[in-house]
mmCIF file of C-alpha atoms in Angstrom:
data_model
loop_
_atom_site.group_PDB
_atom_site.id
_atom_site.type_symbol
_atom_site.label_atom_id
_atom_site.label_comp_id
_atom_site.label_asym_id
_atom_site.label_seq_id
_atom_site.Cartn_x
_atom_site.Cartn_y
_atom_site.Cartn_z
ATOM 1 C CA MET A 1 0.000 0.000 0.000
ATOM 2 C CA PRO A 2 1.126 3.624 -0.400
ATOM 3 C CA VAL A 3 3.722 5.157 1.847
ATOM 4 C CA SER A 4 2.630 7.771 4.371
ATOM 5 C CA SER A 5 2.841 11.412 3.346
ATOM 6 C CA HIS A 6 4.007 12.150 6.913
ATOM 7 C CA PRO A 7 7.424 10.447 7.226
ATOM 8 C CA ASP A 8 7.985 11.883 10.704
ATOM 9 C CA ARG A 9 5.210 9.801 12.218
ATOM 10 C CA GLU A 10 3.883 6.302 11.818
ATOM 11 C CA ARG A 11 1.090 6.040 9.278
ATOM 12 C CA ALA A 12 -2.286 5.593 10.941
ATOM 13 C CA PRO A 13 -4.357 2.592 9.892
ATOM 14 C CA ILE A 14 -7.125 3.539 7.499
ATOM 15 C CA VAL A 15 -10.488 1.953 8.256
ATOM 16 C CA PHE A 16 -13.196 2.656 5.709
ATOM 17 C CA GLY A 17 -16.750 2.584 7.019
ATOM 18 C CA HIS A 18 -20.322 3.540 6.179
ATOM 19 C CA LYS A 19 -21.234 3.659 2.476
ATOM 20 C CA THR A 20 -17.560 3.877 1.486
ATOM 21 C CA ALA A 21 -17.005 0.389 2.900
ATOM 22 C CA LEU A 22 -20.070 -0.937 1.075
ATOM 23 C CA ALA A 23 -18.858 0.442 -2.253
ATOM 24 C CA ILE A 24 -15.438 -1.147 -1.731
ATOM 25 C CA LEU A 25 -16.929 -4.508 -0.789
ATOM 26 C CA ARG A 26 -19.154 -4.541 -3.872
ATOM 27 C CA SER A 27 -15.981 -4.511 -5.968
ATOM 28 C CA ALA A 28 -13.645 -6.459 -3.694
ATOM 29 C CA ALA A 29 -15.992 -9.405 -2.894
ATOM 30 C CA PRO A 30 -15.887 -10.096 0.876
ATOM 31 C CA ARG A 31 -15.368 -13.856 0.466
ATOM 32 C CA THR A 32 -11.938 -13.101 -1.053
ATOM 33 C CA LEU A 33 -10.826 -10.837 1.816
ATOM 34 C CA PRO A 34 -9.177 -11.973 5.069
ATOM 35 C CA PRO A 35 -11.204 -11.011 8.149
ATOM 36 C CA VAL A 36 -9.390 -9.372 11.028
ATOM 37 C CA ALA A 37 -8.957 -12.147 13.580
ATOM 38 C CA GLY A 38 -10.390 -12.005 17.072
ATOM 39 C CA LYS A 39 -10.310 -8.697 18.903
ATOM 40 C CA ALA A 40 -7.317 -7.261 17.070
ATOM 41 C CA ARG A 41 -7.424 -3.479 17.310
ATOM 42 C CA VAL A 42 -7.411 -1.746 13.953
ATOM 43 C CA LEU A 43 -9.058 1.599 14.736
ATOM 44 C CA PRO A 44 -6.452 4.362 14.798
ATOM 45 C CA SER A 45 -6.033 6.788 17.675
ATOM 46 C CA ARG A 46 -5.962 9.681 15.225
ATOM 47 C CA ALA A 47 -7.581 10.455 11.920
ATOM 48 C CA PRO A 48 -5.480 9.577 8.878
ATOM 49 C CA ALA A 49 -4.223 12.489 6.826
ATOM 50 C CA ARG A 50 -6.092 13.372 3.668
ATOM 51 C CA GLY A 51 -3.087 12.428 1.541
ATOM 52 C CA GLU A 52 -2.910 9.007 3.180
ATOM 53 C CA VAL A 53 -6.571 8.335 2.476
ATOM 54 C CA GLU A 54 -6.319 9.531 -1.124
ATOM 55 C CA ALA A 55 -3.264 7.322 -1.691
ATOM 56 C CA ALA A 56 -5.115 4.307 -0.276
ATOM 57 C CA ILE A 57 -8.117 5.026 -2.500
ATOM 58 C CA GLU A 58 -5.887 5.381 -5.555
ATOM 59 C CA HIS A 59 -4.387 1.966 -4.811
ATOM 60 C CA LEU A 60 -7.823 0.380 -4.332
ATOM 61 C CA GLU A 61 -9.210 1.863 -7.542
ATOM 62 C CA ALA A 62 -6.176 0.548 -9.423
ATOM 63 C CA SER A 63 -6.744 -2.909 -7.912
ATOM 64 C CA TYR A 64 -10.479 -2.939 -8.689
ATOM 65 C CA PRO A 65 -11.052 -1.203 -12.056
ATOM 66 C CA ASP A 66 -14.836 -0.903 -11.591
ATOM 67 C CA LEU A 67 -14.424 0.894 -8.241
ATOM 68 C CA ARG A 68 -14.884 4.657 -8.163
ATOM 69 C CA LEU A 69 -15.326 5.986 -4.644
ATOM 70 C CA GLU A 70 -17.394 9.075 -3.991
ATOM 71 C CA ARG A 71 -16.118 11.824 -1.717
ATOM 72 C CA PRO A 72 -16.049 12.384 1.113
ATOM 73 C CA ALA A 73 -14.615 8.985 1.961
ATOM 74 C CA HIS A 74 -15.854 7.800 5.352
ATOM 75 C CA VAL A 75 -13.197 6.527 7.780
ATOM 76 C CA LEU A 76 -13.325 5.402 11.414
ATOM 77 C CA VAL A 77 -11.277 6.669 14.349
ATOM 78 C CA GLY A 78 -10.971 5.095 17.797
ATOM 79 C CA SER A 79 -10.424 8.317 19.746
ATOM 80 C CA ALA A 80 -11.663 11.879 19.698
ATOM 81 C CA ALA A 81 -8.836 13.008 17.381
ATOM 82 C CA LEU A 82 -11.103 13.236 14.347
ATOM 83 C CA GLY A 83 -8.997 15.714 12.422
ATOM 84 C CA ARG A 84 -10.270 18.558 10.294
ATOM 85 C CA PRO A 85 -13.375 17.842 8.219
ATOM 86 C CA SER A 86 -12.918 18.224 4.476
ATOM 87 C CA LYS A 87 -14.709 17.550 1.219
ATOM 88 C CA ALA A 88 -12.443 14.547 0.667
ATOM 89 C CA VAL A 89 -12.528 12.722 4.019
ATOM 90 C CA LYS A 90 -15.050 12.484 6.855
ATOM 91 C CA SER A 91 -13.988 10.824 10.118
ATOM 92 C CA HIS A 92 -16.405 9.049 12.469
ATOM 93 C CA LEU A 93 -15.752 8.180 16.100
ATOM 94 C CA LEU A 94 -16.200 4.559 17.202
ATOM 95 C CA THR A 95 -15.099 3.774 20.753
ATOM 96 C CA VAL A 96 -17.372 0.940 21.917
ATOM 97 C CA PRO A 97 -15.927 -2.601 21.936
ATOM 98 C CA LEU A 98 -17.067 -4.744 19.015
ATOM 99 C CA SER A 99 -18.075 -8.393 19.127
ATOM 100 C CA GLY A 100 -17.514 -10.792 16.235
ATOM 101 C CA THR A 101 -15.784 -10.108 12.931
ATOM 102 C CA SER A 102 -16.065 -6.395 12.222
ATOM 103 C CA PHE A 103 -13.351 -5.666 9.654
ATOM 104 C CA TYR A 104 -11.751 -7.044 6.507
ATOM 105 C CA ARG A 105 -8.119 -6.426 5.645
ATOM 106 C CA LEU A 106 -7.756 -4.736 2.262
ATOM 107 C CA GLY A 107 -3.994 -4.348 2.375
ATOM 108 C CA ASP A 108 -1.143 -3.155 4.557
ATOM 109 C CA GLY A 109 -2.785 -0.975 7.205
ATOM 110 C CA VAL A 110 -6.004 -0.568 5.219
ATOM 111 C CA PHE A 111 -9.316 -2.091 6.313
ATOM 112 C CA ALA A 112 -13.039 -1.976 5.588
ATOM 113 C CA CYS A 113 -15.990 -2.593 7.892
ATOM 114 C CA VAL A 114 -17.963 -5.774 7.297
ATOM 115 C CA PRO A 115 -21.323 -5.122 5.578
ATOM 116 C CA ALA A 116 -23.308 -5.559 8.797
ATOM 117 C CA LEU A 117 -21.312 -2.891 10.648
ATOM 118 C CA ALA A 118 -21.502 -0.523 7.678
ATOM 119 C CA PHE A 119 -25.276 -1.053 7.571
ATOM 120 C CA VAL A 120 -25.576 -0.261 11.284
ATOM 121 C CA GLN A 121 -23.552 2.910 10.704
ATOM 122 C CA GLU A 122 -25.764 3.993 7.811
ATOM 123 C CA ALA A 123 -28.850 3.284 9.925
ATOM 124 C CA ALA A 124 -27.503 5.553 12.659
ATOM 125 C CA ARG A 125 -26.919 8.408 10.217
ATOM 126 C CA GLY A 126 -30.213 8.155 8.364
ATOM 127 C CA LYS A 127 -33.609 9.415 9.475
ATOM 128 C CA SER A 128 -35.736 7.459 6.991
ATOM 129 C CA LEU A 129 -36.860 3.907 7.773
ATOM 130 C CA VAL A 130 -37.718 3.425 4.105
ATOM 131 C CA ALA A 131 -34.237 4.407 2.904
ATOM 132 C CA MET A 132 -32.690 2.073 5.485
ATOM 133 C CA LEU A 133 -34.913 -0.788 4.336
ATOM 134 C CA GLU A 134 -34.077 -0.183 0.674
ATOM 135 C CA LEU A 135 -30.386 -0.395 1.548
ATOM 136 C CA GLY A 136 -30.976 -3.562 3.576
ATOM 137 C CA TYR A 137 -32.832 -5.261 0.718
ATOM 138 C CA GLU A 138 -29.995 -4.356 -1.624
ATOM 139 C CA LEU A 139 -27.341 -5.765 0.700
ATOM 140 C CA CYS A 140 -29.336 -8.991 1.064
ATOM 141 C CA GLY A 141 -30.326 -9.112 -2.607
ATOM 142 C CA THR A 142 -28.750 -9.972 -5.939
ATOM 143 C CA TYR A 143 -28.649 -6.480 -7.437
ATOM 144 C CA ARG A 144 -26.813 -3.257 -6.780
ATOM 145 C CA THR A 145 -27.521 0.417 -7.327
ATOM 146 C CA ARG A 146 -25.497 3.575 -6.790
ATOM 147 C CA ARG A 147 -26.108 3.101 -3.073
ATOM 148 C CA THR A 148 -23.548 0.305 -2.889
ATOM 149 C CA GLY A 149 -21.701 0.292 -6.194
ATOM 150 C CA ALA A 150 -20.370 2.366 -9.044
ATOM 151 C CA ALA A 151 -23.028 1.188 -11.487
ATOM 152 C CA ALA A 152 -26.303 -0.709 -11.436
ATOM 153 C CA ALA A 153 -25.945 -4.465 -11.902
ATOM 154 C CA TYR A 154 -28.036 -7.608 -11.546
ATOM 155 C CA GLY A 155 -27.185 -11.172 -10.618
ATOM 156 C CA VAL A 156 -24.518 -10.092 -8.134
ATOM 157 C CA GLU A 157 -23.582 -11.883 -4.941
ATOM 158 C CA PRO A 158 -25.388 -10.623 -1.809
ATOM 159 C CA LEU A 159 -23.206 -8.742 0.659
ATOM 160 C CA ALA A 160 -25.254 -9.895 3.651
ATOM 161 C CA SER A 161 -28.346 -11.753 4.803
ATOM 162 C CA VAL A 162 -31.130 -10.754 7.142
ATOM 163 C CA ARG A 163 -29.724 -13.261 9.619
ATOM 164 C CA SER A 164 -26.184 -11.833 9.476
ATOM 165 C CA LEU A 165 -27.435 -8.252 9.868
ATOM 166 C CA GLY A 166 -29.617 -9.206 12.816
ATOM 167 C CA GLY A 167 -26.933 -11.308 14.462
ATOM 168 C CA TYR A 168 -24.347 -8.549 14.258
ATOM 169 C CA ALA A 169 -26.753 -5.909 15.561
ATOM 170 C CA ALA A 170 -27.743 -8.157 18.480
ATOM 171 C CA ARG A 171 -24.107 -8.850 19.435
ATOM 172 C CA ASN A 172 -23.231 -5.152 19.230
ATOM 173 C CA ALA A 173 -26.309 -3.504 20.697
ATOM 174 C CA SER A 174 -24.262 -0.615 22.129
ATOM 175 C CA VAL A 175 -23.159 0.546 18.674
ATOM 176 C CA ASP A 176 -25.173 3.539 17.526
ATOM 177 C CA GLY A 177 -27.760 2.327 15.013
ATOM 178 C CA ALA A 178 -27.828 -1.317 16.143
ATOM 179 C CA ARG A 179 -31.160 -1.070 17.942
ATOM 180 C CA LYS A 180 -32.684 0.691 14.949
ATOM 181 C CA VAL A 181 -31.548 -2.205 12.750
ATOM 182 C CA GLY A 182 -32.999 -4.687 15.235
ATOM 183 C CA ARG A 183 -36.415 -3.028 15.045
ATOM 184 C CA ALA A 184 -36.360 -2.970 11.240
ATOM 185 C CA LEU A 185 -35.429 -6.629 10.719
ATOM 186 C CA ARG A 186 -39.070 -7.753 10.602
ATOM 187 C CA TYR A 187 -39.482 -5.747 7.402
ATOM 188 C CA LEU A 188 -36.418 -7.133 5.586
ATOM 189 C CA ALA A 189 -36.181 -10.141 3.283
ATOM 190 C CA ASP A 190 -33.371 -11.962 1.498
ATOM 191 C CA GLY A 191 -33.207 -12.496 -2.233
ATOM 192 C CA SER A 192 -34.665 -9.417 -3.937
ATOM 193 C CA ALA A 193 -33.497 -9.351 -7.557
ATOM 194 C CA SER A 194 -34.069 -5.668 -8.319
ATOM 195 C CA ALA A 195 -34.805 -2.299 -6.785
ATOM 196 C CA ARG A 196 -38.307 -2.437 -8.284
ATOM 197 C CA GLU A 197 -39.031 -5.781 -6.612
ATOM 198 C CA THR A 198 -37.905 -4.209 -3.345
ATOM 199 C CA LYS A 199 -40.246 -1.241 -3.782
ATOM 200 C CA GLN A 200 -43.126 -3.593 -4.548
ATOM 201 C CA ALA A 201 -42.409 -5.724 -1.471
ATOM 202 C CA LEU A 202 -42.371 -2.649 0.782
ATOM 203 C CA VAL A 203 -45.536 -1.127 -0.685
ATOM 204 C CA LEU A 204 -47.466 -4.377 -0.282
ATOM 205 C CA GLY A 205 -45.883 -5.679 2.899
ATOM 206 C CA LEU A 206 -45.262 -2.781 5.275
ATOM 207 C CA PRO A 207 -47.895 -2.182 7.962
ATOM 208 C CA HIS A 208 -50.469 0.576 7.607
ATOM 209 C CA ARG A 209 -48.660 2.923 9.978
ATOM 210 C CA HIS A 210 -45.740 3.009 7.532
ATOM 211 C CA GLY A 211 -47.977 3.507 4.493
ATOM 212 C CA GLY A 212 -47.991 -0.087 3.252
ATOM 213 C CA TYR A 213 -50.967 -2.345 2.585
ATOM 214 C CA GLY A 214 -50.240 -4.518 5.619
ATOM 215 C CA LEU A 215 -50.054 -7.826 3.724
ATOM 216 C CA GLY A 216 -46.868 -8.925 5.464
ATOM 217 C CA ILE A 217 -43.378 -8.967 3.968
ATOM 218 C CA PRO A 218 -43.264 -11.617 1.222
ATOM 219 C CA CYS A 219 -40.537 -14.152 0.552
ATOM 220 C CA MET A 220 -38.369 -12.972 -2.330
ATOM 221 C CA ASN A 221 -37.377 -15.242 -5.225
ATOM 222 C CA TYR A 222 -38.605 -18.251 -3.295
ATOM 223 C CA GLU A 223 -37.903 -21.618 -4.945
ATOM 224 C CA VAL A 224 -40.631 -24.235 -5.303
ATOM 225 C CA GLY A 225 -40.129 -27.707 -6.741
ATOM 226 C CA ALA A 226 -42.213 -28.552 -9.814
ATOM 227 C CA SER A 227 -44.750 -31.353 -9.842
ATOM 228 C CA ARG A 228 -44.460 -33.939 -12.622
ATOM 229 C CA ALA A 229 -47.259 -32.280 -14.559
ATOM 230 C CA ALA A 230 -45.704 -28.822 -14.137
ATOM 231 C CA GLU A 231 -42.306 -30.121 -15.237
ATOM 232 C CA ALA A 232 -43.863 -31.754 -18.296
ATOM 233 C CA LEU A 233 -45.523 -28.454 -19.222
ATOM 234 C CA THR A 234 -42.490 -26.217 -18.755
ATOM 235 C CA GLY A 235 -39.422 -28.452 -18.746
ATOM 236 C CA LYS A 236 -38.431 -26.940 -15.385
ATOM 237 C CA LYS A 237 -37.727 -28.845 -12.187
ATOM 238 C CA SER A 238 -38.399 -25.806 -10.010
ATOM 239 C CA PHE A 239 -39.752 -22.259 -10.121
ATOM 240 C CA ARG A 240 -38.519 -19.046 -8.536
ATOM 241 C CA MET A 241 -41.194 -16.626 -7.432
ATOM 242 C CA ASP A 242 -40.508 -12.890 -7.352
ATOM 243 C CA LEU A 243 -42.672 -12.222 -4.288
ATOM 244 C CA CYS A 244 -44.683 -14.909 -2.594
ATOM 245 C CA TRP A 245 -46.569 -15.896 0.505
ATOM 246 C CA PRO A 246 -45.865 -19.667 0.574
ATOM 247 C CA GLU A 247 -48.347 -20.434 3.339
ATOM 248 C CA ARG A 248 -51.161 -19.213 1.067
ATOM 249 C CA LYS A 249 -49.609 -20.390 -2.212
ATOM 250 C CA LEU A 250 -49.756 -16.849 -3.576
ATOM 251 C CA ASP A 251 -47.170 -15.728 -6.139
ATOM 252 C CA VAL A 252 -46.767 -12.140 -7.360
ATOM 253 C CA GLU A 253 -44.657 -11.779 -10.486
ATOM 254 C CA TYR A 254 -43.078 -8.437 -11.292
ATOM 255 C CA GLN A 255 -43.210 -8.303 -15.083
ATOM 256 C CA SER A 256 -40.525 -5.812 -16.031
ATOM 257 C CA ARG A 257 -40.186 -4.670 -19.625
ATOM 258 C CA GLU A 258 -36.611 -5.929 -19.737
ATOM 259 C CA TRP A 259 -37.401 -9.584 -19.046
ATOM 260 C CA HIS A 260 -40.995 -10.064 -20.191
ATOM 261 C CA GLU A 261 -41.208 -8.541 -23.674
ATOM 262 C CA GLY A 262 -41.605 -10.536 -26.866
ATOM 263 C CA GLU A 263 -43.762 -13.470 -27.902
ATOM 264 C CA ALA A 264 -41.343 -16.098 -26.563
ATOM 265 C CA SER A 265 -41.394 -14.490 -23.119
ATOM 266 C CA ARG A 266 -45.181 -14.281 -23.093
ATOM 267 C CA VAL A 267 -45.493 -17.970 -24.002
ATOM 268 C CA SER A 268 -42.995 -18.900 -21.291
ATOM 269 C CA ASP A 269 -44.823 -16.749 -18.714
ATOM 270 C CA SER A 270 -48.147 -18.334 -19.657
ATOM 271 C CA ARG A 271 -46.827 -21.882 -19.359
ATOM 272 C CA ARG A 272 -45.218 -21.063 -16.050
ATOM 273 C CA ALA A 273 -48.432 -19.568 -14.661
ATOM 274 C CA ASN A 274 -50.467 -22.548 -15.858
ATOM 275 C CA ALA A 275 -47.965 -24.961 -14.329
ATOM 276 C CA LEU A 276 -48.086 -23.198 -10.962
ATOM 277 C CA MET A 277 -51.876 -23.059 -11.010
ATOM 278 C CA SER A 278 -51.909 -26.808 -11.636
ATOM 279 C CA MET A 279 -49.970 -27.094 -8.361
ATOM 280 C CA GLY A 280 -52.571 -25.043 -6.492
ATOM 281 C CA TRP A 281 -50.810 -21.677 -6.664
ATOM 282 C CA THR A 282 -52.440 -18.346 -7.467
ATOM 283 C CA VAL A 283 -50.298 -16.204 -9.776
ATOM 284 C CA VAL A 284 -50.791 -12.429 -9.978
ATOM 285 C CA GLY A 285 -48.765 -10.411 -12.479
ATOM 286 C CA VAL A 286 -47.769 -6.805 -11.838
ATOM 287 C CA THR A 287 -46.378 -4.739 -14.688
ATOM 288 C CA ASN A 288 -44.034 -1.790 -14.488
ATOM 289 C CA ASP A 289 -46.877 0.587 -15.344
ATOM 290 C CA GLU A 290 -49.136 -0.917 -12.669
ATOM 291 C CA LEU A 291 -46.515 -0.439 -9.963
ATOM 292 C CA ASP A 292 -46.196 3.175 -11.108
ATOM 293 C CA SER A 293 -49.968 3.691 -10.880
ATOM 294 C CA PHE A 294 -51.447 4.359 -7.458
ATOM 295 C CA ALA A 295 -54.921 3.257 -8.601
ATOM 296 C CA ALA A 296 -53.630 0.003 -10.112
ATOM 297 C CA THR A 297 -51.604 -0.752 -6.987
ATOM 298 C CA GLU A 298 -54.719 -0.201 -4.864
ATOM 299 C CA ALA A 299 -56.675 -2.720 -6.954
ATOM 300 C CA ILE A 300 -53.863 -5.288 -6.893
ATOM 301 C CA ALA A 301 -53.511 -4.958 -3.121
ATOM 302 C CA GLN A 302 -57.244 -5.612 -2.691
ATOM 303 C CA THR A 303 -56.954 -8.767 -4.816
ATOM 304 C CA LEU A 304 -53.973 -10.010 -2.815
ATOM 305 C CA ARG A 305 -55.708 -9.237 0.476
ATOM 306 C CA ARG A 306 -58.611 -11.493 -0.498
ATOM 307 C CA HIS A 307 -56.286 -14.337 -1.463
ATOM 308 C CA LEU A 308 -54.409 -13.943 1.826
ATOM 309 C CA GLY A 309 -57.628 -13.928 3.832
ATOM 310 C CA LYS A 310 -56.841 -10.579 5.437
ATOM 311 C CA ARG A 311 -59.522 -8.099 6.433
ATOM 312 C CA ALA A 312 -59.160 -4.459 5.484
ATOM 313 C CA GLN A 313 -59.276 -3.052 9.017
ATOM 314 C CA ILE A 314 -57.644 0.375 8.938
ATOM 315 C CA ARG A 315 -57.015 1.908 12.350
ATOM 316 C CA THR A 316 -54.232 4.248 11.249
ATOM 317 C CA SER A 317 -54.896 7.977 11.070
ATOM 318 C CA ASN A 318 -54.399 9.676 7.695
ATOM 319 C CA TYR A 319 -53.778 6.313 6.041
ATOM 320 C CA HIS A 320 -54.223 7.711 2.538
ATOM 321 C CA GLY A 321 -51.571 10.346 3.198
ATOM 322 C CA ARG A 322 -49.206 7.713 4.604
ATOM 323 C CA LYS A 323 -49.576 5.612 1.455
ATOM 324 C CA LEU A 324 -48.723 8.591 -0.709
ATOM 325 C CA GLU A 325 -45.741 9.440 1.495
ATOM 326 C CA LEU A 326 -44.385 5.886 1.238
ATOM 327 C CA ARG A 327 -44.630 6.054 -2.544
ATOM 328 C CA ARG A 328 -42.880 9.415 -2.530
ATOM 329 C CA GLN A 329 -40.019 8.049 -0.430
ATOM 330 C CA LEU A 330 -39.695 5.048 -2.753
ATOM 331 C CA GLY A 331 -39.595 7.290 -5.811
ATOM 332 C CA LEU A 332 -42.905 5.955 -7.162
ATOM 333 C CA PRO A 333 -45.468 8.225 -8.865
ATOM 334 C CA ILE A 334 -48.422 9.258 -6.731
ATOM 335 C CA GLY A 335 -50.840 9.963 -9.582
ATOM 336 C CA TYR A 336 -53.828 7.809 -10.499
ATOM 337 C CA GLU A 337 -52.880 7.156 -14.150
#
């Protein structure tokens, strides 16, 4: 790694945290990185100099060509010597003892927080439950956005799981943000394949007080084995369901333009739906335009509620306004078209 720009003093370890750590880990792949063993202390007693951080970033970006870190870069310090704030580097104080693996070694004297710790840190900084949940779904899903990577991508390896996030937060309850993560776990799910699937899951699944339809958080990309008849119809031994409630055999398919256009796709979708219905499943399709329409989403939610056997008992004040606010926070249109 780069040599310190301050030869008269020992170079402080550089520990990247918060969203900077998440961006690094999206490119570096945590399974390839050595974890810091045991309770080894890596947090520096002073903030690293700006030149040291920039040199470390330059080395990382050379090692991982798809990595481009935004500024300011977020680093952790183990004492109150945070240094001067700048547009390039922002230091954060972390003094509480940590339990379990908390850091990966990126190189000589350079580290990154594990995804669970970075998520806890982002939860502490943020004020929006919805934004925190969107980040959590992305960490536990197979896609990335600008939140955790340089460019949008699909079919990527998850950085975390709901279980790993919850376990870390429980073991480190004194870390700022950990209790907030613990309270939000009930609304997270593994396996989302896109940001749009995540938005759909939150709109349908969140309770009324948060502006959702109160249907319960669905399982994401849940795998179901095919019956003999279903396999004969489709040639598939199993099916993955975008959003589903397995206990009620209810499958909601998000039909994006990218994956469901063309005659071949329509035939495949039809055979799949028929195969699942032969196995006792109900299949409901939701298009991109329907998710973007408040009126269409209302109608779909009513259909799903009936299939789930849930009564529409609204005891939340200003429920209509809360629904619109949730859509606004998710970046969904609030019109009726």
